[in-house]
């Protein structure tokens, strides 16, 4: 099995629900978003348009971050997910530099150190529950919600999408809905010319 995802930009409404679902599920530190939404303007006034693209880790089959990690903290699990072992991560940021998608984030602080709370205010129970997952001095990234997958649940971004523009499944199963939709819609990975073999496919223009 190799997990993958299809994102249909023609259906995506750019509502940002996926970004917030990821933030809530993972409890990432202040201003850190493992899943994000990027915009650009195309054309000229009065015919200018705004295009958008949701992005996170591409879980590449030939991931530069895994190759460049000197301590083997970045690794593939049995289902092809690219994950980070915080116990091995030394915070050298080599993987951040190697990733061509900007999908990795350095933990400068824990989720409990939110500057908006002010001095003397305690962290919320939610932040405390997630703090151990984001150790200062280590790198974090999208995991396709590996914890949810072990419970036979969809990633938070997939479950939350209000227009169902995301399909998650097994890239190795030719009969999966994911593989069928990739062929049906001529979906392609982002920057396939880089040779990283991403597991996330897109339909539509950015």
PDB file of C-alpha atoms in Angstrom:
ATOM      1  CA  UNK A   1       0.000   0.000   0.000  1.00  0.00           C
ATOM      2  CA  UNK A   2       1.078   3.546  -0.725  1.00  0.00           C
ATOM      3  CA  UNK A   3      -1.163   6.334   0.485  1.00  0.00           C
ATOM      4  CA  UNK A   4      -1.886   9.246  -1.827  1.00  0.00           C
ATOM      5  CA  UNK A   5      -4.321  12.072  -2.441  1.00  0.00           C
ATOM      6  CA  UNK A   6      -6.036  13.889  -5.301  1.00  0.00           C
ATOM      7  CA  UNK A   7      -7.051  17.548  -4.976  1.00  0.00           C
ATOM      8  CA  UNK A   8      -9.440  18.950  -7.576  1.00  0.00           C
ATOM      9  CA  UNK A   9      -8.757  22.684  -7.877  1.00  0.00           C
ATOM     10  CA  UNK A  10     -11.824  23.083 -10.074  1.00  0.00           C
ATOM     11  CA  UNK A  11     -13.999  22.113  -7.114  1.00  0.00           C
ATOM     12  CA  UNK A  12     -11.956  23.738  -4.329  1.00  0.00           C
ATOM     13  CA  UNK A  13     -13.666  26.879  -2.994  1.00  0.00           C
ATOM     14  CA  UNK A  14     -10.581  28.164  -1.139  1.00  0.00           C
ATOM     15  CA  UNK A  15     -12.616  28.326   2.062  1.00  0.00           C
ATOM     16  CA  UNK A  16      -9.649  27.339   4.233  1.00  0.00           C
ATOM     17  CA  UNK A  17     -11.554  24.636   6.146  1.00  0.00           C
ATOM     18  CA  UNK A  18      -8.764  22.163   5.387  1.00  0.00           C
ATOM     19  CA  UNK A  19      -6.183  24.526   6.884  1.00  0.00           C
ATOM     20  CA  UNK A  20      -8.160  24.920  10.094  1.00  0.00           C
ATOM     21  CA  UNK A  21      -8.952  21.199  10.286  1.00  0.00           C
ATOM     22  CA  UNK A  22      -5.237  20.418  10.084  1.00  0.00           C
ATOM     23  CA  UNK A  23      -4.420  23.061  12.686  1.00  0.00           C
ATOM     24  CA  UNK A  24      -7.023  21.653  15.062  1.00  0.00           C
ATOM     25  CA  UNK A  25      -6.070  18.022  14.510  1.00  0.00           C
ATOM     26  CA  UNK A  26      -2.322  18.527  14.851  1.00  0.00           C
ATOM     27  CA  UNK A  27      -2.213  21.380  17.359  1.00  0.00           C
ATOM     28  CA  UNK A  28       0.798  22.961  15.708  1.00  0.00           C
ATOM     29  CA  UNK A  29       2.695  25.878  17.288  1.00  0.00           C
ATOM     30  CA  UNK A  30       1.818  29.541  16.767  1.00  0.00           C
ATOM     31  CA  UNK A  31       1.856  30.563  13.077  1.00  0.00           C
ATOM     32  CA  UNK A  32       2.765  27.030  11.973  1.00  0.00           C
ATOM     33  CA  UNK A  33       0.476  25.375   9.439  1.00  0.00           C
ATOM     34  CA  UNK A  34       1.263  21.926   8.088  1.00  0.00           C
ATOM     35  CA  UNK A  35      -1.502  22.361   5.530  1.00  0.00           C
ATOM     36  CA  UNK A  36      -1.762  25.722   3.815  1.00  0.00           C
ATOM     37  CA  UNK A  37      -3.595  27.591   1.073  1.00  0.00           C
ATOM     38  CA  UNK A  38      -1.693  29.757  -1.404  1.00  0.00           C
ATOM     39  CA  UNK A  39      -3.023  32.358  -3.841  1.00  0.00           C
ATOM     40  CA  UNK A  40      -1.863  34.236  -6.910  1.00  0.00           C
ATOM     41  CA  UNK A  41      -3.448  36.722  -9.279  1.00  0.00           C
ATOM     42  CA  UNK A  42      -3.466  36.126 -13.026  1.00  0.00           C
ATOM     43  CA  UNK A  43      -4.479  38.373 -15.899  1.00  0.00           C
ATOM     44  CA  UNK A  44      -4.903  42.145 -15.944  1.00  0.00           C
ATOM     45  CA  UNK A  45      -7.660  44.459 -14.811  1.00  0.00           C
ATOM     46  CA  UNK A  46     -10.582  44.309 -15.469  1.00  0.00           C
ATOM     47  CA  UNK A  47     -10.191  40.599 -16.204  1.00  0.00           C
ATOM     48  CA  UNK A  48      -7.852  39.659 -13.377  1.00  0.00           C
ATOM     49  CA  UNK A  49      -8.588  36.469 -11.472  1.00  0.00           C
ATOM     50  CA  UNK A  50      -7.309  34.888  -8.303  1.00  0.00           C
ATOM     51  CA  UNK A  51      -6.229  31.270  -8.343  1.00  0.00           C
ATOM     52  CA  UNK A  52      -5.495  29.131  -5.316  1.00  0.00           C
ATOM     53  CA  UNK A  53      -3.868  25.847  -4.367  1.00  0.00           C
ATOM     54  CA  UNK A  54      -3.949  23.893  -1.091  1.00  0.00           C
ATOM     55  CA  UNK A  55      -0.543  22.472  -0.229  1.00  0.00           C
ATOM     56  CA  UNK A  56       1.088  20.299   2.396  1.00  0.00           C
ATOM     57  CA  UNK A  57       3.701  17.539   2.343  1.00  0.00           C
ATOM     58  CA  UNK A  58       3.663  15.650  -0.953  1.00  0.00           C
ATOM     59  CA  UNK A  59       4.892  12.399   0.658  1.00  0.00           C
ATOM     60  CA  UNK A  60       7.264  11.862  -2.244  1.00  0.00           C
ATOM     61  CA  UNK A  61       8.340   8.325  -3.120  1.00  0.00           C
ATOM     62  CA  UNK A  62      11.820   9.706  -3.836  1.00  0.00           C
ATOM     63  CA  UNK A  63      11.896  12.370  -1.159  1.00  0.00           C
ATOM     64  CA  UNK A  64      14.935  14.709  -1.018  1.00  0.00           C
ATOM     65  CA  UNK A  65      14.254  15.324   2.679  1.00  0.00           C
ATOM     66  CA  UNK A  66      14.763  11.642   3.481  1.00  0.00           C
ATOM     67  CA  UNK A  67      17.962  11.517   1.436  1.00  0.00           C
ATOM     68  CA  UNK A  68      19.477  14.594   3.063  1.00  0.00           C
ATOM     69  CA  UNK A  69      18.604  13.858   6.699  1.00  0.00           C
ATOM     70  CA  UNK A  70      21.951  13.051   8.376  1.00  0.00           C
ATOM     71  CA  UNK A  71      20.402  11.226  11.340  1.00  0.00           C
ATOM     72  CA  UNK A  72      17.716   9.273   9.442  1.00  0.00           C
ATOM     73  CA  UNK A  73      15.043  11.103  11.429  1.00  0.00           C
ATOM     74  CA  UNK A  74      13.099  11.504   8.183  1.00  0.00           C
ATOM     75  CA  UNK A  75      11.953   8.121   6.961  1.00  0.00           C
ATOM     76  CA  UNK A  76       9.293   6.155   5.058  1.00  0.00           C
ATOM     77  CA  UNK A  77       6.794   4.064   6.967  1.00  0.00           C
ATOM     78  CA  UNK A  78       5.330   0.792   5.661  1.00  0.00           C
ATOM     79  CA  UNK A  79       2.649   2.673   3.707  1.00  0.00           C
ATOM     80  CA  UNK A  80       4.977   5.100   1.966  1.00  0.00           C
ATOM     81  CA  UNK A  81       4.319   8.026   4.296  1.00  0.00           C
ATOM     82  CA  UNK A  82       7.246  10.366   4.885  1.00  0.00           C
ATOM     83  CA  UNK A  83       7.468  10.899   8.636  1.00  0.00           C
ATOM     84  CA  UNK A  84       9.843  12.453  11.193  1.00  0.00           C
ATOM     85  CA  UNK A  85      11.212  10.694  14.272  1.00  0.00           C
ATOM     86  CA  UNK A  86      11.566  13.512  16.814  1.00  0.00           C
ATOM     87  CA  UNK A  87      13.894  11.371  18.924  1.00  0.00           C
ATOM     88  CA  UNK A  88      16.422  11.339  16.075  1.00  0.00           C
ATOM     89  CA  UNK A  89      15.893  14.892  14.793  1.00  0.00           C
ATOM     90  CA  UNK A  90      18.726  17.269  15.737  1.00  0.00           C
ATOM     91  CA  UNK A  91      17.171  20.353  14.142  1.00  0.00           C
ATOM     92  CA  UNK A  92      19.864  20.833  11.503  1.00  0.00           C
ATOM     93  CA  UNK A  93      17.186  21.925   8.962  1.00  0.00           C
ATOM     94  CA  UNK A  94      18.830  19.998   6.107  1.00  0.00           C
ATOM     95  CA  UNK A  95      15.440  18.508   5.247  1.00  0.00           C
ATOM     96  CA  UNK A  96      13.804  21.941   5.167  1.00  0.00           C
ATOM     97  CA  UNK A  97      16.381  23.127   2.653  1.00  0.00           C
ATOM     98  CA  UNK A  98      16.022  19.942   0.586  1.00  0.00           C
ATOM     99  CA  UNK A  99      12.222  20.016   0.332  1.00  0.00           C
ATOM    100  CA  UNK A 100      11.217  21.731  -2.949  1.00  0.00           C
ATOM    101  CA  UNK A 101       7.646  22.229  -1.722  1.00  0.00           C
ATOM    102  CA  UNK A 102       8.339  24.192   1.462  1.00  0.00           C
ATOM    103  CA  UNK A 103       6.373  21.605   3.410  1.00  0.00           C
ATOM    104  CA  UNK A 104       8.586  21.332   6.501  1.00  0.00           C
ATOM    105  CA  UNK A 105       8.473  23.543   9.571  1.00  0.00           C
ATOM    106  CA  UNK A 106      10.982  24.114  12.347  1.00  0.00           C
ATOM    107  CA  UNK A 107       9.569  24.094  15.858  1.00  0.00           C
ATOM    108  CA  UNK A 108      10.961  27.209  17.506  1.00  0.00           C
ATOM    109  CA  UNK A 109       8.558  26.788  20.408  1.00  0.00           C
ATOM    110  CA  UNK A 110       5.883  24.430  21.674  1.00  0.00           C
ATOM    111  CA  UNK A 111       2.142  25.063  21.171  1.00  0.00           C
ATOM    112  CA  UNK A 112       2.008  26.062  24.849  1.00  0.00           C
ATOM    113  CA  UNK A 113       4.126  29.164  24.210  1.00  0.00           C
ATOM    114  CA  UNK A 114       1.543  31.232  22.361  1.00  0.00           C
ATOM    115  CA  UNK A 115       2.496  34.929  22.619  1.00  0.00           C
ATOM    116  CA  UNK A 116      -1.160  36.032  22.488  1.00  0.00           C
ATOM    117  CA  UNK A 117      -1.915  34.463  25.847  1.00  0.00           C
ATOM    118  CA  UNK A 118       0.280  36.931  27.708  1.00  0.00           C
ATOM    119  CA  UNK A 119       2.401  36.384  30.774  1.00  0.00           C
ATOM    120  CA  UNK A 120       1.055  34.272  33.578  1.00  0.00           C
ATOM    121  CA  UNK A 121      -1.684  32.677  31.500  1.00  0.00           C
ATOM    122  CA  UNK A 122      -1.714  28.915  31.372  1.00  0.00           C
ATOM    123  CA  UNK A 123      -1.918  26.903  28.186  1.00  0.00           C
ATOM    124  CA  UNK A 124      -5.243  25.324  27.272  1.00  0.00           C
ATOM    125  CA  UNK A 125      -5.761  21.578  27.862  1.00  0.00           C
ATOM    126  CA  UNK A 126      -5.778  21.159  24.071  1.00  0.00           C
ATOM    127  CA  UNK A 127      -2.357  22.789  23.664  1.00  0.00           C
ATOM    128  CA  UNK A 128      -0.938  20.741  26.508  1.00  0.00           C
ATOM    129  CA  UNK A 129      -2.245  17.531  24.938  1.00  0.00           C
ATOM    130  CA  UNK A 130      -0.455  18.270  21.650  1.00  0.00           C
ATOM    131  CA  UNK A 131       2.745  19.822  23.057  1.00  0.00           C
ATOM    132  CA  UNK A 132       4.784  16.608  23.133  1.00  0.00           C
ATOM    133  CA  UNK A 133       4.260  16.225  19.390  1.00  0.00           C
ATOM    134  CA  UNK A 134       6.051  19.509  18.640  1.00  0.00           C
ATOM    135  CA  UNK A 135       9.321  19.566  20.526  1.00  0.00           C
ATOM    136  CA  UNK A 136      11.353  22.791  20.235  1.00  0.00           C
ATOM    137  CA  UNK A 137      14.404  22.331  18.047  1.00  0.00           C
ATOM    138  CA  UNK A 138      12.845  19.659  15.839  1.00  0.00           C
ATOM    139  CA  UNK A 139      11.096  19.628  12.466  1.00  0.00           C
ATOM    140  CA  UNK A 140       7.412  18.887  11.883  1.00  0.00           C
ATOM    141  CA  UNK A 141       5.280  18.318   8.792  1.00  0.00           C
ATOM    142  CA  UNK A 142       2.041  16.886   7.436  1.00  0.00           C
ATOM    143  CA  UNK A 143       1.705  13.188   8.207  1.00  0.00           C
ATOM    144  CA  UNK A 144      -1.535  12.552   6.272  1.00  0.00           C
ATOM    145  CA  UNK A 145      -2.932  12.288   9.830  1.00  0.00           C
ATOM    146  CA  UNK A 146      -1.224   8.937  10.373  1.00  0.00           C
ATOM    147  CA  UNK A 147      -2.912   8.597  13.760  1.00  0.00           C
ATOM    148  CA  UNK A 148      -6.336   8.863  12.150  1.00  0.00           C
ATOM    149  CA  UNK A 149      -5.362   6.379   9.431  1.00  0.00           C
ATOM    150  CA  UNK A 150      -4.573   3.780  12.092  1.00  0.00           C
ATOM    151  CA  UNK A 151      -8.150   4.249  13.320  1.00  0.00           C
ATOM    152  CA  UNK A 152      -9.492   3.746   9.775  1.00  0.00           C
ATOM    153  CA  UNK A 153     -10.387   7.422   9.503  1.00  0.00           C
ATOM    154  CA  UNK A 154      -9.696   9.861   6.664  1.00  0.00           C
ATOM    155  CA  UNK A 155      -7.141  12.674   7.104  1.00  0.00           C
ATOM    156  CA  UNK A 156      -8.724  15.694   8.779  1.00  0.00           C
ATOM    157  CA  UNK A 157      -8.448  17.850   5.649  1.00  0.00           C
ATOM    158  CA  UNK A 158     -10.258  15.230   3.554  1.00  0.00           C
ATOM    159  CA  UNK A 159     -13.057  14.697   6.054  1.00  0.00           C
ATOM    160  CA  UNK A 160     -13.586  18.442   6.553  1.00  0.00           C
ATOM    161  CA  UNK A 161     -13.595  19.588   2.909  1.00  0.00           C
ATOM    162  CA  UNK A 162     -17.052  21.074   2.324  1.00  0.00           C
ATOM    163  CA  UNK A 163     -16.981  20.513  -1.447  1.00  0.00           C
ATOM    164  CA  UNK A 164     -15.329  17.056  -1.369  1.00  0.00           C
ATOM    165  CA  UNK A 165     -12.489  18.184  -3.621  1.00  0.00           C
ATOM    166  CA  UNK A 166     -10.074  15.716  -1.985  1.00  0.00           C
ATOM    167  CA  UNK A 167      -9.867  11.969  -2.537  1.00  0.00           C
ATOM    168  CA  UNK A 168      -7.575   9.870  -0.356  1.00  0.00           C
ATOM    169  CA  UNK A 169      -6.610   6.255  -0.944  1.00  0.00           C
ATOM    170  CA  UNK A 170      -4.125   3.638  -2.071  1.00  0.00           C
ATOM    171  CA  UNK A 171      -1.983   4.493  -5.096  1.00  0.00           C
ATOM    172  CA  UNK A 172      -0.969   0.845  -5.436  1.00  0.00           C
ATOM    173  CA  UNK A 173      -4.565  -0.334  -5.860  1.00  0.00           C
ATOM    174  CA  UNK A 174      -5.686   0.088  -9.492  1.00  0.00           C
ATOM    175  CA  UNK A 175      -9.294  -0.388  -8.404  1.00  0.00           C
ATOM    176  CA  UNK A 176      -9.258   2.334  -5.732  1.00  0.00           C
ATOM    177  CA  UNK A 177     -11.371   5.443  -6.258  1.00  0.00           C
ATOM    178  CA  UNK A 178      -8.184   7.506  -6.034  1.00  0.00           C
ATOM    179  CA  UNK A 179      -6.397   5.765  -8.897  1.00  0.00           C
ATOM    180  CA  UNK A 180      -9.527   5.721 -11.046  1.00  0.00           C
ATOM    181  CA  UNK A 181     -10.043   9.473 -10.568  1.00  0.00           C
ATOM    182  CA  UNK A 182      -6.384  10.226 -11.294  1.00  0.00           C
ATOM    183  CA  UNK A 183      -6.749   8.525 -14.683  1.00  0.00           C
ATOM    184  CA  UNK A 184     -10.231   9.856 -15.353  1.00  0.00           C
ATOM    185  CA  UNK A 185      -9.316  13.469 -14.621  1.00  0.00           C
ATOM    186  CA  UNK A 186      -5.718  13.344 -15.945  1.00  0.00           C
ATOM    187  CA  UNK A 187      -4.457  14.481 -12.550  1.00  0.00           C
ATOM    188  CA  UNK A 188      -0.763  15.288 -12.237  1.00  0.00           C
ATOM    189  CA  UNK A 189       1.657  15.833  -9.333  1.00  0.00           C
ATOM    190  CA  UNK A 190       3.018  19.289  -8.583  1.00  0.00           C
ATOM    191  CA  UNK A 191       6.388  19.841 -10.267  1.00  0.00           C
ATOM    192  CA  UNK A 192       6.742  16.264 -11.459  1.00  0.00           C
ATOM    193  CA  UNK A 193       9.794  17.405 -13.428  1.00  0.00           C
ATOM    194  CA  UNK A 194      11.753  17.428 -10.162  1.00  0.00           C
ATOM    195  CA  UNK A 195      11.671  13.631 -10.087  1.00  0.00           C
ATOM    196  CA  UNK A 196      10.529  13.397  -6.468  1.00  0.00           C
ATOM    197  CA  UNK A 197       7.495  11.234  -7.347  1.00  0.00           C
ATOM    198  CA  UNK A 198       4.896  13.034  -5.198  1.00  0.00           C
ATOM    199  CA  UNK A 199       1.919  11.137  -3.807  1.00  0.00           C
ATOM    200  CA  UNK A 200      -0.393  14.153  -4.120  1.00  0.00           C
ATOM    201  CA  UNK A 201      -2.068  14.772  -7.486  1.00  0.00           C
ATOM    202  CA  UNK A 202      -3.870  17.891  -8.712  1.00  0.00           C
ATOM    203  CA  UNK A 203      -6.645  18.583 -11.198  1.00  0.00           C
ATOM    204  CA  UNK A 204      -6.941  22.105 -12.623  1.00  0.00           C
ATOM    205  CA  UNK A 205      -4.687  25.121 -13.015  1.00  0.00           C
ATOM    206  CA  UNK A 206      -2.811  27.226 -10.524  1.00  0.00           C
TER     207      UNK A 206
END
